[in-house]
GROMACS .gro file of C-alpha atoms in nm:
model
  504
    1MET     CA    1   1.346  -0.076  -0.653
    2THR     CA    2   1.717  -0.080  -0.730
    3VAL     CA    3   1.965  -0.306  -0.553
    4ALA     CA    4   2.286  -0.203  -0.724
    5SER     CA    5   2.509   0.092  -0.628
    6ASN     CA    6   2.440   0.329  -0.341
    7LYS     CA    7   2.390   0.616  -0.586
    8PRO     CA    8   2.102   0.532  -0.821
    9PRO     CA    9   2.136   0.650  -1.181
   10LYS     CA   10   1.936   0.941  -1.309
   11PRO     CA   11   1.632   0.843  -1.517
   12GLU     CA   12   1.615   0.909  -1.889
   13PRO     CA   13   1.465   1.241  -2.005
   14CYS     CA   14   1.088   1.241  -1.971
   15CYS     CA   15   0.769   1.440  -1.953
   16PHE     CA   16   0.578   1.387  -1.627
   17VAL     CA   17   0.207   1.440  -1.699
   18ILE     CA   18  -0.033   1.480  -1.405
   19PHE     CA   19  -0.407   1.443  -1.451
   20GLY     CA   20  -0.566   1.584  -1.137
   21VAL     CA   21  -0.286   1.836  -1.085
   22THR     CA   22  -0.513   2.065  -0.880
   23GLY     CA   23  -0.619   1.786  -0.643
   24ASP     CA   24  -0.521   1.693  -0.290
   25LEU     CA   25  -0.305   1.394  -0.386
   26THR     CA   26  -0.085   1.604  -0.613
   27HIS     CA   27  -0.039   1.879  -0.353
   28ARG     CA   28   0.009   1.645  -0.057
   29LEU     CA   29   0.225   1.369  -0.205
   30VAL     CA   30   0.319   1.386  -0.573
   31ILE     CA   31   0.481   1.732  -0.584
   32PRO     CA   32   0.659   1.686  -0.246
   33ALA     CA   33   0.792   1.353  -0.376
   34LEU     CA   34   0.916   1.515  -0.698
   35TYR     CA   35   1.080   1.788  -0.490
   36ASN     CA   36   1.257   1.527  -0.273
   37LEU     CA   37   1.381   1.348  -0.586
   38ALA     CA   38   1.510   1.678  -0.725
   39GLU     CA   39   1.679   1.767  -0.396
   40SER     CA   40   1.847   1.423  -0.402
   41GLY     CA   41   1.961   1.470  -0.763
   42LEU     CA   42   1.733   1.196  -0.898
   43LEU     CA   43   1.527   1.379  -1.159
   44PRO     CA   44   1.633   1.367  -1.524
   45GLU     CA   45   1.837   1.655  -1.663
   46GLN     CA   46   1.580   1.702  -1.941
   47PHE     CA   47   1.252   1.699  -1.752
   48CYS     CA   48   0.920   1.875  -1.760
   49ILE     CA   49   0.592   1.857  -1.569
   50VAL     CA   50   0.262   1.894  -1.751
   51GLY     CA   51  -0.035   1.971  -1.530
   52ILE     CA   52  -0.366   1.880  -1.694
   53VAL     CA   53  -0.662   2.091  -1.584
   54ARG     CA   54  -1.026   2.062  -1.687
   55LYS     CA   55  -1.086   2.437  -1.678
   56GLN     CA   56  -0.846   2.700  -1.802
   57MET     CA   57  -0.593   2.809  -1.540
   58SER     CA   58  -0.280   3.021  -1.567
   59GLU     CA   59   0.056   2.857  -1.511
   60ASP     CA   60   0.147   3.121  -1.250
   61ASP     CA   61  -0.167   3.041  -1.048
   62LEU     CA   62  -0.099   2.668  -1.070
   63ARG     CA   63   0.266   2.714  -0.968
   64GLN     CA   64   0.164   2.926  -0.671
   65SER     CA   65  -0.092   2.666  -0.560
   66LEU     CA   66   0.159   2.382  -0.588
   67MET     CA   67   0.425   2.582  -0.403
   68GLU     CA   68   0.181   2.644  -0.118
   69GLY     CA   69   0.108   2.273  -0.109
   70LEU     CA   70   0.479   2.190  -0.105
   71ASN     CA   71   0.552   2.428   0.182
   72LYS     CA   72   0.261   2.279   0.376
   73HIS     CA   73   0.326   1.909   0.313
   74ALA     CA   74   0.705   1.890   0.263
   75THR     CA   75   0.879   1.618   0.464
   76ARG     CA   76   1.205   1.814   0.484
   77ALA     CA   77   1.312   2.179   0.475
   78VAL     CA   78   1.223   2.332   0.139
   79LYS     CA   79   1.515   2.483  -0.049
   80GLN     CA   80   1.361   2.760  -0.254
   81ASP     CA   81   1.609   2.730  -0.543
   82VAL     CA   82   1.529   2.357  -0.581
   83ALA     CA   83   1.153   2.417  -0.550
   84GLN     CA   84   1.163   2.695  -0.809
   85LYS     CA   85   1.363   2.475  -1.047
   86VAL     CA   86   1.103   2.198  -1.021
   87LEU     CA   87   0.805   2.428  -1.068
   88ARG     CA   88   0.966   2.636  -1.345
   89CYS     CA   89   0.950   2.331  -1.570
   90LEU     CA   90   0.571   2.317  -1.525
   91THR     CA   91   0.338   2.363  -1.822
   92CYS     CA   92  -0.039   2.385  -1.777
   93LEU     CA   93  -0.261   2.228  -2.044
   94GLU     CA   94  -0.636   2.184  -2.065
   95ALA     CA   95  -0.809   1.851  -2.135
   96ASP     CA   96  -1.132   1.682  -2.038
   97PRO     CA   97  -1.230   1.324  -2.135
   98SER     CA   98  -1.587   1.444  -2.189
   99ASP     CA   99  -1.448   1.670  -2.465
  100PRO     CA  100  -1.252   1.438  -2.702
  101ALA     CA  101  -1.136   1.732  -2.912
  102SER     CA  102  -0.932   1.859  -2.618
  103PHE     CA  103  -0.715   1.544  -2.638
  104ASP     CA  104  -0.648   1.606  -3.008
  105THR     CA  105  -0.517   1.948  -2.909
  106LEU     CA  106  -0.319   1.786  -2.628
  107SER     CA  107  -0.142   1.555  -2.869
  108LYS     CA  108  -0.013   1.846  -3.078
  109ALA     CA  109   0.096   2.036  -2.766
  110PHE     CA  110   0.309   1.742  -2.652
  111GLU     CA  111   0.499   1.726  -2.978
  112LYS     CA  112   0.593   2.092  -2.949
  113LEU     CA  113   0.675   2.071  -2.578
  114GLU     CA  114   0.895   1.765  -2.612
  115THR     CA  115   1.098   1.929  -2.886
  116GLU     CA  116   1.152   2.237  -2.668
  117LYS     CA  117   1.238   2.044  -2.351
  118GLY     CA  118   1.440   1.765  -2.513
  119THR     CA  119   1.248   1.486  -2.338
  120CYS     CA  120   1.289   1.245  -2.632
  121GLY     CA  121   0.920   1.155  -2.645
  122ASN     CA  122   0.925   0.966  -2.312
  123ARG     CA  123   0.599   1.027  -2.126
  124LEU     CA  124   0.475   0.927  -1.783
  125PHE     CA  125   0.100   0.980  -1.736
  126TYR     CA  126   0.004   0.996  -1.368
  127LEU     CA  127  -0.371   0.958  -1.303
  128ALA     CA  128  -0.418   1.136  -0.969
  129VAL     CA  129  -0.794   1.136  -1.029
  130PRO     CA  130  -1.104   0.956  -0.894
  131PRO     CA  131  -1.127   0.591  -1.006
  132ALA     CA  132  -1.423   0.661  -1.234
  133ALA     CA  133  -1.191   0.871  -1.453
  134PHE     CA  134  -0.922   0.603  -1.505
  135ALA     CA  135  -1.079   0.437  -1.808
  136PRO     CA  136  -1.216   0.750  -1.985
  137ILE     CA  137  -0.879   0.930  -1.965
  138THR     CA  138  -0.688   0.620  -2.078
  139GLU     CA  139  -0.927   0.564  -2.368
  140GLN     CA  140  -0.875   0.920  -2.492
  141LEU     CA  141  -0.497   0.893  -2.453
  142GLY     CA  142  -0.510   0.573  -2.656
  143ARG     CA  143  -0.739   0.720  -2.923
  144VAL     CA  144  -0.498   1.002  -3.006
  145GLY     CA  145  -0.191   0.776  -2.985
  146LEU     CA  146  -0.031   0.933  -2.677
  147LEU     CA  147   0.035   0.591  -2.523
  148ARG     CA  148   0.181   0.436  -2.839
  149GLU     CA  149   0.547   0.342  -2.795
  150GLN     CA  150   0.750   0.411  -3.109
  151HIS     CA  151   1.092   0.530  -3.226
  152GLY     CA  152   1.253   0.409  -2.902
  153ALA     CA  153   1.038   0.630  -2.676
  154TRP     CA  154   0.852   0.483  -2.379
  155ARG     CA  155   0.501   0.566  -2.258
  156ARG     CA  156   0.383   0.469  -1.907
  157LEU     CA  157   0.055   0.497  -1.723
  158VAL     CA  158   0.038   0.530  -1.342
  159VAL     CA  159  -0.297   0.436  -1.188
  160GLU     CA  160  -0.381   0.510  -0.824
  161LYS     CA  161  -0.587   0.289  -0.597
  162PRO     CA  162  -0.857   0.173  -0.555
  163PHE     CA  163  -0.830  -0.045  -0.864
  164GLY     CA  164  -1.190  -0.159  -0.888
  165THR     CA  165  -1.451  -0.199  -0.617
  166ASP     CA  166  -1.497  -0.576  -0.650
  167LEU     CA  167  -1.379  -0.864  -0.867
  168ALA     CA  168  -1.606  -0.782  -1.162
  169SER     CA  169  -1.511  -0.412  -1.174
  170ALA     CA  170  -1.139  -0.492  -1.139
  171LYS     CA  171  -1.159  -0.736  -1.431
  172SER     CA  172  -1.350  -0.479  -1.636
  173LEU     CA  173  -1.098  -0.204  -1.567
  174ASN     CA  174  -0.804  -0.433  -1.645
  175SER     CA  175  -0.972  -0.531  -1.971
  176LYS     CA  176  -1.025  -0.169  -2.075
  177LEU     CA  177  -0.671  -0.059  -1.992
  178LEU     CA  178  -0.505  -0.361  -2.152
  179LYS     CA  179  -0.686  -0.296  -2.480
  180ILE     CA  180  -0.499   0.034  -2.497
  181ALA     CA  181  -0.167  -0.026  -2.321
  182ASN     CA  182   0.053  -0.330  -2.263
  183GLU     CA  183   0.096  -0.469  -1.912
  184HIS     CA  184   0.456  -0.343  -1.893
  185GLN     CA  185   0.327   0.013  -1.948
  186ILE     CA  186   0.077   0.008  -1.658
  187TYR     CA  187   0.193   0.095  -1.306
  188ARG     CA  188  -0.079   0.027  -1.047
  189ILE     CA  189   0.061   0.225  -0.758
  190ASP     CA  190   0.020   0.151  -0.386
  191HIS     CA  191   0.211   0.393  -0.165
  192TYR     CA  192   0.257   0.126   0.104
  193LEU     CA  193   0.513  -0.042  -0.120
  194GLY     CA  194   0.721   0.277  -0.115
  195LYS     CA  195   0.796   0.231   0.254
  196GLU     CA  196   1.148   0.107   0.323
  197THR     CA  197   1.039  -0.157   0.574
  198VAL     CA  198   0.790  -0.308   0.330
  199GLN     CA  199   1.059  -0.337   0.063
  200ASN     CA  200   1.292  -0.483   0.325
  201ILE     CA  201   1.063  -0.785   0.377
  202LEU     CA  202   1.208  -0.950   0.066
  203VAL     CA  203   1.564  -0.873   0.177
  204LEU     CA  204   1.496  -1.001   0.528
  205ARG     CA  205   1.357  -1.329   0.395
  206PHE     CA  206   1.581  -1.406   0.102
  207ALA     CA  207   1.915  -1.242   0.186
  208ASN     CA  208   1.948  -1.407   0.529
  209GLY     CA  209   2.010  -1.780   0.543
  210MET     CA  210   1.877  -1.804   0.898
  211PHE     CA  211   1.515  -1.718   0.810
  212GLU     CA  212   1.413  -1.899   0.493
  213PRO     CA  213   1.461  -2.255   0.634
  214ILE     CA  214   1.208  -2.184   0.912
  215TRP     CA  215   0.968  -1.970   0.703
  216ASN     CA  216   0.699  -2.236   0.666
  217ARG     CA  217   0.419  -2.436   0.833
  218ASN     CA  218   0.666  -2.653   1.024
  219HIS     CA  219   0.786  -2.363   1.236
  220ILE     CA  220   0.531  -2.082   1.207
  221ASP     CA  221   0.212  -2.103   1.414
  222HIS     CA  222   0.029  -1.808   1.255
  223ILE     CA  223   0.081  -1.460   1.110
  224GLN     CA  224  -0.093  -1.136   1.203
  225ILE     CA  225  -0.107  -0.828   0.979
  226THR     CA  226  -0.232  -0.507   1.139
  227VAL     CA  227  -0.302  -0.169   0.978
  228ASP     CA  228  -0.465   0.050   1.242
  229GLU     CA  229  -0.545   0.418   1.194
  230LYS     CA  230  -0.621   0.686   1.451
  231LEU     CA  231  -0.791   0.906   1.191
  232SER     CA  232  -1.167   0.900   1.165
  233VAL     CA  233  -1.348   0.920   0.832
  234GLY     CA  234  -1.348   1.300   0.870
  235HIS     CA  235  -1.467   1.484   0.558
  236ARG     CA  236  -1.459   1.174   0.336
  237GLY     CA  237  -1.804   1.053   0.437
  238SER     CA  238  -1.945   1.018   0.086
  239PHE     CA  239  -1.645   0.822  -0.046
  240TYR     CA  240  -1.601   0.608   0.263
  241ASP     CA  241  -1.966   0.512   0.303
  242ALA     CA  242  -1.959   0.368  -0.048
  243THR     CA  243  -1.627   0.192   0.013
  244GLY     CA  244  -1.568   0.070   0.370
  245ALA     CA  245  -1.259  -0.064   0.543
  246LEU     CA  246  -1.247  -0.392   0.354
  247ARG     CA  247  -1.242  -0.243   0.004
  248ASP     CA  248  -1.028   0.051   0.109
  249MET     CA  249  -0.744  -0.143   0.271
  250VAL     CA  250  -0.747  -0.521   0.228
  251PRO     CA  251  -0.711  -0.597  -0.148
  252ASN     CA  252  -0.426  -0.346  -0.172
  253HIS     CA  253  -0.232  -0.254   0.144
  254LEU     CA  254  -0.283  -0.568   0.352
  255PHE     CA  255  -0.261  -0.810   0.061
  256GLN     CA  256   0.060  -0.649  -0.059
  257LEU     CA  257   0.210  -0.716   0.284
  258LEU     CA  258   0.062  -1.066   0.285
  259SER     CA  259   0.207  -1.151  -0.057
  260LEU     CA  260   0.557  -1.031   0.034
  261VAL     CA  261   0.557  -1.234   0.354
  262THR     CA  262   0.422  -1.554   0.194
  263MET     CA  263   0.550  -1.563  -0.166
  264GLU     CA  264   0.794  -1.828  -0.283
  265PRO     CA  265   1.152  -1.721  -0.363
  266PRO     CA  266   1.159  -1.575  -0.716
  267ARG     CA  267   1.408  -1.729  -0.957
  268ARG     CA  268   1.577  -1.389  -0.976
  269PHE     CA  269   1.519  -1.046  -0.832
  270GLU     CA  270   1.340  -0.877  -1.122
  271ALA     CA  271   0.988  -0.752  -1.182
  272HIS     CA  272   0.831  -1.038  -1.378
  273ALA     CA  273   0.961  -1.309  -1.145
  274VAL     CA  274   0.868  -1.127  -0.824
  275ARG     CA  275   0.522  -1.027  -0.946
  276SER     CA  276   0.452  -1.380  -1.067
  277GLU     CA  277   0.525  -1.526  -0.725
  278LYS     CA  278   0.312  -1.262  -0.554
  279ALA     CA  279   0.020  -1.335  -0.788
  280LYS     CA  280   0.057  -1.712  -0.731
  281VAL     CA  281   0.033  -1.688  -0.354
  282LEU     CA  282  -0.267  -1.451  -0.367
  283ALA     CA  283  -0.439  -1.693  -0.604
  284ALA     CA  284  -0.374  -1.970  -0.349
  285ILE     CA  285  -0.580  -1.795  -0.078
  286GLN     CA  286  -0.869  -2.028  -0.006
  287THR     CA  287  -1.198  -1.900  -0.148
  288GLN     CA  288  -1.452  -1.916   0.133
  289SER     CA  289  -1.820  -2.002   0.120
  290PRO     CA  290  -2.068  -1.736   0.241
  291GLU     CA  291  -2.104  -1.923   0.571
  292GLU     CA  292  -1.727  -1.948   0.615
  293ALA     CA  293  -1.683  -1.581   0.527
  294LEU     CA  294  -1.925  -1.476   0.803
  295ARG     CA  295  -1.767  -1.710   1.055
  296ASN     CA  296  -1.413  -1.602   0.971
  297SER     CA  297  -1.464  -1.227   0.977
  298VAL     CA  298  -1.562  -0.939   1.202
  299ARG     CA  299  -1.692  -0.604   1.081
  300GLY     CA  300  -1.736  -0.309   1.308
  301GLN     CA  301  -1.840   0.053   1.304
  302TYR     CA  302  -1.707   0.314   1.546
  303ARG     CA  303  -1.927   0.505   1.785
  304ALA     CA  304  -1.846   0.824   1.974
  305GLY     CA  305  -1.530   0.835   2.179
  306GLU     CA  306  -1.195   1.006   2.211
  307VAL     CA  307  -0.876   0.948   2.015
  308GLY     CA  308  -0.611   1.114   2.225
  309ASP     CA  309  -0.748   1.459   2.304
  310GLU     CA  310  -0.982   1.465   2.006
  311ALA     CA  311  -1.350   1.390   2.048
  312ILE     CA  312  -1.486   1.167   1.770
  313GLY     CA  313  -1.857   1.143   1.697
  314ASP     CA  314  -2.054   0.839   1.584
  315TYR     CA  315  -1.965   0.723   1.235
  316ARG     CA  316  -2.331   0.744   1.133
  317LYS     CA  317  -2.335   1.113   1.227
  318THR     CA  318  -2.047   1.192   0.990
  319PRO     CA  319  -2.152   1.434   0.711
  320GLU     CA  320  -2.267   1.251   0.395
  321VAL     CA  321  -2.292   0.916   0.576
  322LYS     CA  322  -2.632   0.746   0.575
  323PRO     CA  323  -2.795   0.751   0.921
  324ASP     CA  324  -2.861   0.375   0.896
  325SER     CA  325  -2.532   0.292   0.724
  326THR     CA  326  -2.400  -0.065   0.752
  327THR     CA  327  -2.059   0.028   0.608
  328GLU     CA  328  -1.776  -0.113   0.818
  329THR     CA  329  -1.499   0.109   0.954
  330TYR     CA  330  -1.321  -0.197   1.098
  331ALA     CA  331  -1.255  -0.536   0.943
  332ALA     CA  332  -1.082  -0.847   1.073
  333LEU     CA  333  -1.040  -1.162   0.864
  334LYS     CA  334  -0.905  -1.512   0.905
  335LEU     CA  335  -0.756  -1.653   0.584
  336THR     CA  336  -0.568  -1.967   0.482
  337ILE     CA  337  -0.336  -2.033   0.189
  338ASP     CA  338  -0.365  -2.362   0.005
  339ASN     CA  339  -0.007  -2.449  -0.083
  340TRP     CA  340   0.268  -2.668   0.061
  341ARG     CA  341   0.448  -2.393   0.252
  342TRP     CA  342   0.146  -2.254   0.435
  343ALA     CA  343  -0.105  -2.540   0.463
  344GLY     CA  344  -0.274  -2.520   0.803
  345VAL     CA  345  -0.126  -2.182   0.899
  346PRO     CA  346  -0.394  -1.918   0.972
  347PHE     CA  347  -0.345  -1.557   0.868
  348TYR     CA  348  -0.525  -1.293   1.072
  349LEU     CA  349  -0.572  -0.951   0.914
  350ARG     CA  350  -0.720  -0.643   1.080
  351THR     CA  351  -0.763  -0.279   0.991
  352GLY     CA  352  -0.980   0.002   1.119
  353LYS     CA  353  -1.047   0.372   1.158
  354ALA     CA  354  -1.062   0.586   1.476
  355LEU     CA  355  -0.855   0.342   1.682
  356GLY     CA  356  -0.639   0.422   1.982
  357LEU     CA  357  -0.307   0.381   1.801
  358LYS     CA  358  -0.172   0.432   1.451
  359ARG     CA  359   0.021   0.115   1.381
  360THR     CA  360   0.116  -0.100   1.084
  361GLU     CA  361   0.302  -0.423   1.148
  362VAL     CA  362   0.346  -0.784   1.042
  363ALA     CA  363   0.388  -1.025   1.333
  364ILE     CA  364   0.515  -1.377   1.261
  365LYS     CA  365   0.436  -1.608   1.555
  366PHE     CA  366   0.663  -1.913   1.575
  367LYS     CA  367   0.550  -2.237   1.729
  368GLN     CA  368   0.608  -2.277   2.101
  369ALA     CA  369   0.906  -2.489   2.200
  370PRO     CA  370   0.838  -2.784   2.436
  371PHE     CA  371   0.873  -2.649   2.790
  372ALA     CA  372   0.840  -2.964   3.000
  373MET     CA  373   1.199  -2.921   3.123
  374PHE     CA  374   1.102  -2.581   3.263
  375ARG     CA  375   0.804  -2.694   3.470
  376SER     CA  376   0.894  -2.450   3.745
  377THR     CA  377   0.842  -2.157   3.510
  378PRO     CA  378   0.480  -2.043   3.473
  379VAL     CA  379   0.369  -2.066   3.111
  380ASP     CA  380   0.268  -1.701   3.109
  381ARG     CA  381   0.629  -1.607   3.188
  382LEU     CA  382   0.749  -1.774   2.870
  383SER     CA  383   0.773  -1.516   2.594
  384GLN     CA  384   0.582  -1.568   2.272
  385ASN     CA  385   0.837  -1.610   1.993
  386TYR     CA  386   0.742  -1.329   1.755
  387LEU     CA  387   0.934  -1.176   1.469
  388VAL     CA  388   0.767  -0.836   1.428
  389ILE     CA  389   0.820  -0.618   1.121
  390GLY     CA  390   0.720  -0.264   1.219
  391ILE     CA  391   0.619  -0.037   0.932
  392GLU     CA  392   0.447   0.257   1.104
  393PRO     CA  393   0.508   0.464   1.307
  394ALA     CA  394   0.845   0.307   1.397
  395GLU     CA  395   1.025   0.132   1.113
  396GLY     CA  396   1.222  -0.168   1.229
  397ILE     CA  397   1.232  -0.535   1.327
  398THR     CA  398   1.185  -0.688   1.672
  399LEU     CA  399   1.259  -1.046   1.777
  400GLN     CA  400   1.100  -1.176   2.098
  401PHE     CA  401   1.261  -1.478   2.266
  402ASN     CA  402   1.327  -1.636   2.607
  403THR     CA  403   1.642  -1.614   2.814
  404LYS     CA  404   1.760  -1.706   3.163
  405ILE     CA  405   1.730  -1.447   3.438
  406PRO     CA  406   2.069  -1.401   3.612
  407GLY     CA  407   2.090  -1.601   3.934
  408PRO     CA  408   2.155  -1.948   4.075
  409THR     CA  409   1.823  -2.095   3.963
  410ILE     CA  410   1.682  -2.157   3.615
  411SER     CA  411   1.432  -1.877   3.583
  412ILE     CA  412   1.313  -1.761   3.244
  413ASP     CA  413   1.179  -1.436   3.113
  414GLY     CA  414   1.104  -1.290   2.772
  415VAL     CA  415   1.330  -1.030   2.612
  416GLU     CA  416   1.342  -0.838   2.285
  417MET     CA  417   1.610  -0.758   2.031
  418LYS     CA  418   1.527  -0.448   1.830
  419PHE     CA  419   1.656  -0.305   1.506
  420ARG     CA  420   1.534   0.043   1.418
  421TYR     CA  421   1.610   0.203   1.084
  422LYS     CA  422   1.674   0.545   1.233
  423ASP     CA  423   1.949   0.402   1.456
  424TYR     CA  424   2.148   0.265   1.161
  425PHE     CA  425   2.065   0.469   0.854
  426ASN     CA  426   2.054   0.844   0.806
  427ALA     CA  427   1.767   0.855   0.559
  428ALA     CA  428   1.598   1.185   0.479
  429PRO     CA  429   1.225   1.198   0.562
  430SER     CA  430   1.011   1.106   0.262
  431THR     CA  431   0.650   1.085   0.148
  432GLY     CA  432   0.679   0.716   0.055
  433TYR     CA  433   0.618   0.802  -0.312
  434GLU     CA  434   0.978   0.884  -0.407
  435THR     CA  435   1.090   0.526  -0.471
  436LEU     CA  436   0.772   0.449  -0.663
  437ILE     CA  437   0.789   0.757  -0.888
  438TYR     CA  438   1.159   0.697  -0.948
  439ASP     CA  439   1.087   0.335  -1.041
  440CYS     CA  440   0.817   0.451  -1.282
  441MET     CA  441   1.069   0.676  -1.455
  442ILE     CA  442   1.337   0.406  -1.486
  443GLY     CA  443   1.084   0.139  -1.592
  444ASP     CA  444   1.118  -0.093  -1.291
  445ASN     CA  445   0.771  -0.226  -1.204
  446ILE     CA  446   0.877  -0.473  -0.934
  447LEU     CA  447   0.681  -0.279  -0.667
  448PHE     CA  448   0.363  -0.246  -0.873
  449GLN     CA  449   0.066  -0.480  -0.901
  450ARG     CA  450   0.005  -0.680  -1.216
  451ALA     CA  451  -0.342  -0.753  -1.351
  452ASP     CA  452  -0.347  -1.113  -1.232
  453GLY     CA  453  -0.236  -1.011  -0.883
  454VAL     CA  454  -0.509  -0.748  -0.859
  455GLU     CA  455  -0.777  -0.995  -0.964
  456ALA     CA  456  -0.647  -1.266  -0.731
  457GLY     CA  457  -0.678  -1.023  -0.440
  458TRP     CA  458  -1.036  -0.936  -0.526
  459GLN     CA  459  -1.115  -1.306  -0.574
  460ALA     CA  460  -1.018  -1.368  -0.210
  461VAL     CA  461  -1.213  -1.066  -0.082
  462GLN     CA  462  -1.532  -1.115  -0.287
  463PRO     CA  463  -1.692  -1.380  -0.057
  464PHE     CA  464  -1.671  -1.137   0.235
  465LEU     CA  465  -1.819  -0.852   0.032
  466ASP     CA  466  -2.108  -1.072  -0.081
  467ALA     CA  467  -2.175  -1.222   0.263
  468TRP     CA  468  -2.169  -0.884   0.438
  469LYS     CA  469  -2.396  -0.725   0.180
  470LYS     CA  470  -2.649  -1.004   0.219
  471ALA     CA  471  -2.631  -0.991   0.600
  472GLY     CA  472  -2.694  -0.615   0.610
  473ALA     CA  473  -2.697  -0.487   0.969
  474ASP     CA  474  -2.698  -0.842   1.106
  475GLY     CA  475  -2.352  -0.912   1.246
  476LEU     CA  476  -2.230  -0.552   1.232
  477VAL     CA  477  -2.081  -0.470   1.574
  478SER     CA  478  -1.975  -0.139   1.726
  479TYR     CA  479  -1.659  -0.023   1.899
  480LYS     CA  480  -1.569   0.292   2.084
  481ALA     CA  481  -1.350   0.543   1.901
  482GLY     CA  482  -1.005   0.539   2.061
  483SER     CA  483  -1.026   0.170   2.157
  484GLU     CA  484  -0.844  -0.129   2.007
  485GLY     CA  485  -1.152  -0.223   1.808
  486PRO     CA  486  -1.450  -0.449   1.871
  487ALA     CA  487  -1.424  -0.725   2.131
  488GLU     CA  488  -1.555  -0.970   1.872
  489ALA     CA  489  -1.221  -0.942   1.689
  490ASN     CA  490  -1.053  -1.100   1.993
  491GLU     CA  491  -1.298  -1.389   1.977
  492LEU     CA  492  -1.193  -1.454   1.614
  493LEU     CA  493  -0.854  -1.568   1.747
  494ALA     CA  494  -0.963  -1.691   2.092
  495ARG     CA  495  -1.165  -1.978   1.947
  496ASP     CA  496  -0.837  -2.101   1.790
  497GLY     CA  497  -0.656  -2.070   2.122
  498ARG     CA  498  -0.469  -1.759   2.003
  499HIS     CA  499  -0.480  -1.386   2.068
  500TRP     CA  500  -0.384  -1.064   1.895
  501ARG     CA  501  -0.041  -0.925   1.974
  502LYS     CA  502  -0.104  -0.629   2.201
  503LEU     CA  503  -0.006  -0.300   2.038
  504THR     CA  504   0.163  -0.049   2.266
   0.00000   0.00000   0.00000
């Protein structure tokens, strides 16, 4: 993420290598993001794309498939000359980690290609593949020396989420990758951090003198982080039933938001300092006992209902989902952070599938001011003092506060001040991957997770995974598709005398 001039510099020449080039992620997000970068003049002058396929495929067929995907998933009008320029630089190569010899051939092909394209040996390897393929592909790249940095050329590895399925697997994967590549070469990507409002959390906190003095336990009552989805599991039954809402969303998306909201000010705005502070605050999340984990969590599973005009069936009737599945499609957690700034402040996190609204937001609830002097005003008329950072669908910031109603008497009501990005900035629609891919090419890993941060996140989540596995169906509640989630999630806050901010 750059903070200098309005016009970012072009990256150095490079070869952009995509493993999983025929997959959904490449068609839906990666190629549209590369197109948007090209249309904005932010791709290198000397640039090539290498699509890695497991079975032989002609370059014309691959180009046609990617063009169809671009036309379908583009976030802005597709200019054919720009699209053709991007796809003309595509080369299709064959490699399969189960066939080591194919990587030896790959190594020789790169040397020839880089000479022809003038990419100076700089390579960005994007693993748009299932998690099980991360380590085998990386090991083969390392074996043939494709990740070795030498003669001034850089080599970078982009790894998609999920990064592990629990603490042990995350540690194992980190260990395998770090035997082959250095930490500065590994970019663990989370598309949530490509959203402008997420990046703006740091600017909001640290570039405004009015916020940081009150950003602590003395003034903040609690913080809520919500990532609600209207989509059901759909055709992802096999993947989702082995994953669940907690693994799918909390250690990455929600914890990235949590770390940005709670981290200490970095000594300077650069990758190592920012990532160190994020890792520290995630490591300070209190590790809960199995009993505490059950008491401080809610897991739910949707049953049949309607989301808008769409009828949604029971989760357990989804294709490739076990008929007696205990996998959660909704998770709500109460966490605490053991450090000076946040001691005693609860953090409430919730996420779920097939809910009534698609909404991602961070709501900071400030402590209530003494209202004895306003005895004539009913307490329920006093507005809750929230600072709400909206991420989806509307990007912006809302401040809720109290003010006097015009008239001869002191009557109070709550009002809102709203800032919306679209009202102030004319930003072209994006996939959310543009900033992240650009940062990969310029070598800025400020928005990417480091190994210690990943493991700290899983350390906090592991007690819930273990407790839920042991409990089985006991404690799993249901909620109607199209609702706000299970009623038990309200009780998680109600017993503390609090309630979820109503999403409208």
